[in-house]
Short mmCIF file of C-alpha atoms in Angstrom, two decimals:
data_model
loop_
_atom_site.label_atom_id
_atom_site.label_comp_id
_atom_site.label_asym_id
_atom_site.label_seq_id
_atom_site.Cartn_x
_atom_site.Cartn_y
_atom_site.Cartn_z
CA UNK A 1 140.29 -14.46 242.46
CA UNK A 2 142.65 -13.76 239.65
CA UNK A 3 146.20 -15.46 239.58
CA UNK A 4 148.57 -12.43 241.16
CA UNK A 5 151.31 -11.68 238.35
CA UNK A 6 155.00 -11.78 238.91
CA UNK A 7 155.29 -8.11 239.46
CA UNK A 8 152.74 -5.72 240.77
CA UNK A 9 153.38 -2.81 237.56
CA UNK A 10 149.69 -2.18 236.05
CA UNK A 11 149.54 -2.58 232.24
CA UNK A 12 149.86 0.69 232.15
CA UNK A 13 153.20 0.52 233.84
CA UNK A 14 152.13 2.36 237.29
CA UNK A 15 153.90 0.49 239.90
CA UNK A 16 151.47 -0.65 242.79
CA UNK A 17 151.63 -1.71 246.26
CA UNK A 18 150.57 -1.51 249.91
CA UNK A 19 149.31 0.57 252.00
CA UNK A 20 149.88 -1.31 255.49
CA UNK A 21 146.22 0.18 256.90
CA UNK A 22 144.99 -1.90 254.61
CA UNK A 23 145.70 -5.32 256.35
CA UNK A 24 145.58 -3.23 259.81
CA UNK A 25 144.12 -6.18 261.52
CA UNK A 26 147.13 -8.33 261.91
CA UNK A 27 148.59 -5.76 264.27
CA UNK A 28 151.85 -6.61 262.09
CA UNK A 29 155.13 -4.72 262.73
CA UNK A 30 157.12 -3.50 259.57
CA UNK A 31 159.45 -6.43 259.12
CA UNK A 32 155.91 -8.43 258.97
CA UNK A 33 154.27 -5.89 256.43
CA UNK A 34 157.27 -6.61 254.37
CA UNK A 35 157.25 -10.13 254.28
CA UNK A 36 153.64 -10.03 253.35
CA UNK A 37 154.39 -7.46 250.17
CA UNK A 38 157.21 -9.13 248.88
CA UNK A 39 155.16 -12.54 248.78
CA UNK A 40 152.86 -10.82 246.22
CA UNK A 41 155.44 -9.16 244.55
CA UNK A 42 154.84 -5.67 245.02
CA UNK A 43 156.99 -2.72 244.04
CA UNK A 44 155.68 -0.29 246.97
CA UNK A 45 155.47 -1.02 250.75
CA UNK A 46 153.92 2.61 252.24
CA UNK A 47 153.94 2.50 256.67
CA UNK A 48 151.70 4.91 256.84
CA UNK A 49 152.03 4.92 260.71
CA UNK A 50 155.20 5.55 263.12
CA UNK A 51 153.35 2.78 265.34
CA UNK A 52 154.30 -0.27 263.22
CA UNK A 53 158.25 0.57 263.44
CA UNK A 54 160.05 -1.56 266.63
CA UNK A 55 162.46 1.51 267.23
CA UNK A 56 163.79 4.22 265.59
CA UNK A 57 167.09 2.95 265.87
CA UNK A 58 169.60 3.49 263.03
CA UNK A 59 171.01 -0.59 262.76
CA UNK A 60 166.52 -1.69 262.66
CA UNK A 61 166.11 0.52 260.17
CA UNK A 62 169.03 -0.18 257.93
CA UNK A 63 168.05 -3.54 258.15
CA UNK A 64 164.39 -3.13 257.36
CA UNK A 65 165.79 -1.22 254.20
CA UNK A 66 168.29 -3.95 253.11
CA UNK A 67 165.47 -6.70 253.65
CA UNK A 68 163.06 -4.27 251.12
CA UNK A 69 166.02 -3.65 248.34
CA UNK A 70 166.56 -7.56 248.23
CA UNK A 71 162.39 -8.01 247.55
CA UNK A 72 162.65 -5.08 245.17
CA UNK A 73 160.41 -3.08 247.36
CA UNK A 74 160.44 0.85 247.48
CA UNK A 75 159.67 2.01 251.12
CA UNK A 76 157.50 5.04 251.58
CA UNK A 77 156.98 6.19 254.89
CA UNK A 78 154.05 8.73 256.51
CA UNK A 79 152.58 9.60 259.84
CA UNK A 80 149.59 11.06 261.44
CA UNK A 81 148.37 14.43 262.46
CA UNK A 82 150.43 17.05 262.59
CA UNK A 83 148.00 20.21 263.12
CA UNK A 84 148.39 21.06 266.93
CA UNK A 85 144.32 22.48 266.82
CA UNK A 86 142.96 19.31 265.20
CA UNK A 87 140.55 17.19 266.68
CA UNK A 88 142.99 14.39 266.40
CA UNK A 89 146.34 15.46 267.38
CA UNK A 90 147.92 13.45 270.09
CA UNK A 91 151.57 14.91 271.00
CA UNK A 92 153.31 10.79 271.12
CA UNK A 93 156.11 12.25 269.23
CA UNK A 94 157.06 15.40 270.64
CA UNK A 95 155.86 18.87 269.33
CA UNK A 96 154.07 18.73 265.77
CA UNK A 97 157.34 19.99 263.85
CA UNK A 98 159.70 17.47 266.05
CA UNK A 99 156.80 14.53 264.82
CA UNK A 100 157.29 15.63 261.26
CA UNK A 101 161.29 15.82 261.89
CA UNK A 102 161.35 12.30 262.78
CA UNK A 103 158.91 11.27 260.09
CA UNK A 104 161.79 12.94 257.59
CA UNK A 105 164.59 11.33 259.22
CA UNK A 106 162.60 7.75 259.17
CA UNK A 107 161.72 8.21 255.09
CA UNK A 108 165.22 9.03 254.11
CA UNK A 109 166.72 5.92 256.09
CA UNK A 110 164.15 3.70 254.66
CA UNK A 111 164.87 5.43 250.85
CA UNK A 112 161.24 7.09 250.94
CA UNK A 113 160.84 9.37 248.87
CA UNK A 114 157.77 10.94 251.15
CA UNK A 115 156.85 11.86 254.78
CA UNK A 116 153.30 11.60 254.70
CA UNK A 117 151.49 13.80 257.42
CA UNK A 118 147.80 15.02 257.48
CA UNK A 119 145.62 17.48 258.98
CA UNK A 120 142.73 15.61 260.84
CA UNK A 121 139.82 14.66 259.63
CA UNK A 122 135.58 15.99 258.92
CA UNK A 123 135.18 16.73 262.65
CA UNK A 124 137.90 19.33 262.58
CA UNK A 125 135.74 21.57 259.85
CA UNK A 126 133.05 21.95 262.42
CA UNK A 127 135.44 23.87 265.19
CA UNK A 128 136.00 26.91 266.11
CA UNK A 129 137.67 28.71 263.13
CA UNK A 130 136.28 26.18 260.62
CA UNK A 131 138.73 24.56 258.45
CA UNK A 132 140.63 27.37 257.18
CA UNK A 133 142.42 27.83 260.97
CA UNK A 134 143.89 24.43 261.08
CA UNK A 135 145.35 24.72 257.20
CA UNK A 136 147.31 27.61 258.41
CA UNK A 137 148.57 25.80 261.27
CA UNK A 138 149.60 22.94 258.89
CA UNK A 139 151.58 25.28 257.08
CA UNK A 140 153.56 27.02 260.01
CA UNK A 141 154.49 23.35 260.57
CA UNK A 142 155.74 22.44 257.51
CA UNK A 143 158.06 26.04 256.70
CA UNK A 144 159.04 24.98 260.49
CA UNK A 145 160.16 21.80 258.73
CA UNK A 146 161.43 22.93 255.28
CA UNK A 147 164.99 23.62 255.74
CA UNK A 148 164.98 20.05 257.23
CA UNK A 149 163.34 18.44 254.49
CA UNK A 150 165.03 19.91 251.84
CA UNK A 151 168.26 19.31 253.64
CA UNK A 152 167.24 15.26 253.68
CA UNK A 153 165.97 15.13 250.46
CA UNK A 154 162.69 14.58 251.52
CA UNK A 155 159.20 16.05 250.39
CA UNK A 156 156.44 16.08 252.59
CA UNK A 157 153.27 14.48 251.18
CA UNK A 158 149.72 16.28 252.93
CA UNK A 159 147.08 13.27 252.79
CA UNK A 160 143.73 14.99 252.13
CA UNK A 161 142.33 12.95 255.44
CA UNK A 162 139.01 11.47 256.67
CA UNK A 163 137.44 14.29 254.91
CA UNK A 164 138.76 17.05 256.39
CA UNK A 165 139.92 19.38 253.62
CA UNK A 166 138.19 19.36 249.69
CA UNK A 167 140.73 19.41 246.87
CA UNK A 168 140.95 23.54 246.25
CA UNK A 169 141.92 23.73 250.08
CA UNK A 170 144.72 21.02 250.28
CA UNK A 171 145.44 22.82 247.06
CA UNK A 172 146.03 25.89 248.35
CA UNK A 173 147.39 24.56 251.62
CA UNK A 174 150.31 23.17 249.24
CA UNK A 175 150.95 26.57 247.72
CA UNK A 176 150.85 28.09 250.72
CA UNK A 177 153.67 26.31 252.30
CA UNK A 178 155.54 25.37 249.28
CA UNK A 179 155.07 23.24 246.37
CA UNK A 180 158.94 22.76 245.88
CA UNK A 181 158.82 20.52 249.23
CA UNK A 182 155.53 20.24 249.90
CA UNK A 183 153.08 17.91 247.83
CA UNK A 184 149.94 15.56 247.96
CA UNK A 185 149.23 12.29 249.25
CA UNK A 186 145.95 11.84 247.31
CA UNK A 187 143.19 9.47 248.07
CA UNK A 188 140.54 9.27 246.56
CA UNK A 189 137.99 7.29 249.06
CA UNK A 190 138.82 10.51 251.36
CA UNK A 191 137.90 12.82 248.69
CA UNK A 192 134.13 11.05 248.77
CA UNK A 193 134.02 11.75 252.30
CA UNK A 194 134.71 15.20 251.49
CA UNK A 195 131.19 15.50 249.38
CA UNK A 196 133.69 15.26 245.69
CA UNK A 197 134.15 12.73 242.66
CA UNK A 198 137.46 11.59 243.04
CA UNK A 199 137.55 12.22 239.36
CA UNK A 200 137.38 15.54 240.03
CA UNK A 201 139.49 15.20 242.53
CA UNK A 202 142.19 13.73 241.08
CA UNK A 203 142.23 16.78 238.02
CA UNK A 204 142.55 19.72 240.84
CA UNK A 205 145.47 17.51 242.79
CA UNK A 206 146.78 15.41 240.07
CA UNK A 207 149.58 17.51 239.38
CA UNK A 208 150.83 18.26 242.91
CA UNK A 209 150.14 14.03 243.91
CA UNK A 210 153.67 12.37 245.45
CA UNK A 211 151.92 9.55 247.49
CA UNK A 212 148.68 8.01 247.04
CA UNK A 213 146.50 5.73 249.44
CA UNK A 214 144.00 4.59 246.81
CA UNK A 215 140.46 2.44 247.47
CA UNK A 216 136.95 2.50 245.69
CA UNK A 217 133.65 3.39 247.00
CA UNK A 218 129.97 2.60 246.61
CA UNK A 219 127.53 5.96 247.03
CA UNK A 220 123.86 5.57 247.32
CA UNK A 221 120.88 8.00 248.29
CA UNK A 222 118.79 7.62 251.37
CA UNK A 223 116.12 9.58 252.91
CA UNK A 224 118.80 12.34 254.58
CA UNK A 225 121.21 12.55 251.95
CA UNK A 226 123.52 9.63 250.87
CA UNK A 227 125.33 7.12 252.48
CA UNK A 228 129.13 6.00 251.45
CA UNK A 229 130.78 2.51 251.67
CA UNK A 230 134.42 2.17 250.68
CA UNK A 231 135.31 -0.98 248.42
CA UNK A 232 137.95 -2.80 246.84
CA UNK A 233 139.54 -1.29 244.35
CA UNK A 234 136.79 -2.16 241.00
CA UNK A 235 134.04 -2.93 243.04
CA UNK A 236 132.87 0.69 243.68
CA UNK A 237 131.67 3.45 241.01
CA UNK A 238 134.68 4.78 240.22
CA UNK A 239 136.23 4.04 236.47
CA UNK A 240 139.54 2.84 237.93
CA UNK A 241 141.20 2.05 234.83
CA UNK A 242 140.25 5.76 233.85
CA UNK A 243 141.26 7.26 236.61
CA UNK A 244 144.94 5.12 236.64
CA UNK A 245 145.21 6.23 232.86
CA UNK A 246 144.89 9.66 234.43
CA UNK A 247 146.81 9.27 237.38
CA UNK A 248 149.84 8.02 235.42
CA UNK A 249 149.62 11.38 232.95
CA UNK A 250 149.02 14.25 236.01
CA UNK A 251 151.06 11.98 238.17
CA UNK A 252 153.75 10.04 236.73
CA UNK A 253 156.46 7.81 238.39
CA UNK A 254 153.60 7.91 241.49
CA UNK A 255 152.74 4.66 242.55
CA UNK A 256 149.29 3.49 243.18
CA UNK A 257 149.86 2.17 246.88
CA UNK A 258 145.99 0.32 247.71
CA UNK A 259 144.72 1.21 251.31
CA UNK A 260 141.35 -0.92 251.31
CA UNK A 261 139.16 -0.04 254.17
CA UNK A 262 135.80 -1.96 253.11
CA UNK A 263 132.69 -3.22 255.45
CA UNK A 264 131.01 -0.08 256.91
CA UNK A 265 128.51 2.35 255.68
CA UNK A 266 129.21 6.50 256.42
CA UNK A 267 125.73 8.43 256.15
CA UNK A 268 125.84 12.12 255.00
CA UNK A 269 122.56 13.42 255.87
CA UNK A 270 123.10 16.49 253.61
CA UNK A 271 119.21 17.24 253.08
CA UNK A 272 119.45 18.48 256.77
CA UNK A 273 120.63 21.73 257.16
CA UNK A 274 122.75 21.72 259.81
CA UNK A 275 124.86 19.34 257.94
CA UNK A 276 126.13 22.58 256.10
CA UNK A 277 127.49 24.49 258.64
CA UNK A 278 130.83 23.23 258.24
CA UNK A 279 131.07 23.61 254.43
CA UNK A 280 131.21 27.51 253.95
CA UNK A 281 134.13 26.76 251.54
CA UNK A 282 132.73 23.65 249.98
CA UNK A 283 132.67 23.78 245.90
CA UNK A 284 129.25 23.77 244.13
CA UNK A 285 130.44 22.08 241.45
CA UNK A 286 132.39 19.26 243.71
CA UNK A 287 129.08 18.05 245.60
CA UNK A 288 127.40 17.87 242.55
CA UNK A 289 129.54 14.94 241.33
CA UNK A 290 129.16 13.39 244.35
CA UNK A 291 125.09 13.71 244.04
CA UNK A 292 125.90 12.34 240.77
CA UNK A 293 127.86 9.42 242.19
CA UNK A 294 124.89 8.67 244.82
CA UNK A 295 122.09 8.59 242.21
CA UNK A 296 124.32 5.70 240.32
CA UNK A 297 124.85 3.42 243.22
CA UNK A 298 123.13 1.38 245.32
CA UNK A 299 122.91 -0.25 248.86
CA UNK A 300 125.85 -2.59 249.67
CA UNK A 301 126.32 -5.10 252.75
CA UNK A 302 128.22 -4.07 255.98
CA UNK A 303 131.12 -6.81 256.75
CA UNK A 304 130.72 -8.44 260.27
CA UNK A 305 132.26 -11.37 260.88
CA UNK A 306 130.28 -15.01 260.73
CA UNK A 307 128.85 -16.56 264.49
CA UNK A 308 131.19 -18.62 265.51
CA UNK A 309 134.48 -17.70 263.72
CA UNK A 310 137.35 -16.31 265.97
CA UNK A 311 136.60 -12.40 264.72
CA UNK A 312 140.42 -11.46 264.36
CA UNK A 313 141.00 -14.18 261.88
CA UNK A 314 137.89 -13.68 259.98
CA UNK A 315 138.37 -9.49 260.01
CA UNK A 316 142.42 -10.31 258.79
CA UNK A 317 140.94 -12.60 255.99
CA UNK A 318 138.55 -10.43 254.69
CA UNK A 319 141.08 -7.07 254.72
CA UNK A 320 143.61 -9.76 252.94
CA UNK A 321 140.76 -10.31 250.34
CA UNK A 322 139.69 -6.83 249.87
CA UNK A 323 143.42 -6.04 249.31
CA UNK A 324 143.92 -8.83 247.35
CA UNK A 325 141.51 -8.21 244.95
CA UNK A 326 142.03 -4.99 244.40
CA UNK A 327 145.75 -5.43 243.30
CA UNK A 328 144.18 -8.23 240.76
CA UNK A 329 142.19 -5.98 239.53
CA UNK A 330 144.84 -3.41 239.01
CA UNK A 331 146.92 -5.94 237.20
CA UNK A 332 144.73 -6.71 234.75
CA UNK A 333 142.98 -3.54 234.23
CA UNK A 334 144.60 -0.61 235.48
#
């Protein structure tokens, strides 16, 4: 593995960092995920979940934020689901608008500039209602929340998710609500999930991105369709160092925050029919970059971890190393 620089900026100048999902299997809590990013001298530490705080409390969290100004880390802060008809919302934190309240009032203690939210995720564009009825109930949340955000100085970054929502509909989500509080946390191994090229992607959302959770991915044909793999960043078919040259222009002052989540194969069987049910909306012109992508690639190896090896250590190595590499990469090529 390439030597890790003394500071994470790309040679482009993007500033990089992490994306805590990324080394998920240490079942860390924040003042852990910090320690870990300021020994490989990052410039971004994103907690992408509520889960990993200790408390909310006002003296933990000024103290997680003096800790990250003394590493020269910028915090950026998200949370889950916030779409009260999605598949995935869980009500942990209250009522979807008093979830997003406290995800405000978290970023602008830790000096985020961000509270990441999403909708849900693929399964949600198969319900009653399709896709279109949980964007609008993502935006009622978010004009629920404006007055609040805007009061904290806070904008509120959408994460196209898990493939629930294709670039013109996270696009027009954002107008919807807003686009003077309201922007994008773009990633681009979701956008492959959503039947794009993140290339293409990145053009529609480039100019409304805030946050990013970035990764690579491997696409390959099958008999049904095409099956997806997500990699480090480098190690996929993306053009990373073109797409970073492009993210910096559409972008700029965005950091590229890495979210590796490598070792398992997705199959979209989209030679069945059924699988199109859920994609009235879904882009001609979108899936055929992502045919493109499949008829590139090839087969890659699932991760499981070796007979005998104690499985948490060997799963929290290889997330380290699929991080790790991927911020080498950056730094030399990005």
């Amino acid at each position: 593995m390439p030597a890790l620089s003394s500071r994470a900026a790309t040679p482009g100048g993007i500033k990089i960092g992490l994306d805590h999902f990324a080394v998920r299997g240490t079942d860390w809590k924040a003042g852990e995920y910090l320690d870990y990013a300021a020994s490989l001298k990052l410039d971004t530490l994103f907690l992408s979940e509520l889960n990993v705080f200790e408390n909310f409390e006002d003296a933990y969290l000024a103290d997680l934020k003096s800790k990250a100004d003394a590493a020269g880390l910028q915090f950026y802060v998200g949370t889950g689901c916030i779409c009260p008809t999605s598949t995935r919302w869980k009500d942990t934190y209250g009522t979807p608008e008093e979830h997003l309240k406290l995800t405000i009032r978290l970023a602008k203690a830790l000096g985020s500039p961000v509270a990441r939210c999403y909708l849900g995720g693929a399964a949600d564009r198969a319900t009653d209602g399709g896709i279109d009825r949980h964007i609008e109930e993502v935006i009622k949340v978010c004009k629920a929340c404006r007055s609040f955000a805007e009061g904290e100085g806070i904008k509120i970054a959408v994460e196209n998710h898990a493939g629930d929502m294709q670039s013109h509909e996270l696009k027009a989500l954002v107008e919807a609500a807003g686009k003077e509080y309201v922007g994008v946390n773009i990633d681009p191994g979701n956008a492959v999930w959503a039947l794009e090229d993140p290339h293409r992607h990145l053009e529609v959302l480039g100019a409304y991105t805030i946050c990013s959770s970035v990764r690579d991915s491997m696409v390959w044909e099958d008999e049904n369709g095409a099956v997806v793999q997500w990699t480090a960043v480098g190690e996929g078919l993306l053009d990373f160092a073109a797409y970073a040259k492009r993210f910096a222009e559409l972008a700029p002052r965005v950091p590229l925050q890495v979210e590796t989540i490598s070792g398992f194969a997705k199959p979209f069987p989209y030679l069945k029919s059924e699988f199109w049910e859920p994609y009235a909306n879904a882009k001609a012109e979108a899936f055929a970059g992502f045919v493109a992508m499949a008829k590139r690639g090839k087969p890659i190896d699932t991760f499981k971890a070796p007979n005998g090896e104690d499985k948490k250590a060997a799963t929290v190595a290889y997330q380290k190393g699929e991080f790790e590499r991927s911020i080498a990469w950056l730094r030399a090529n990005a």
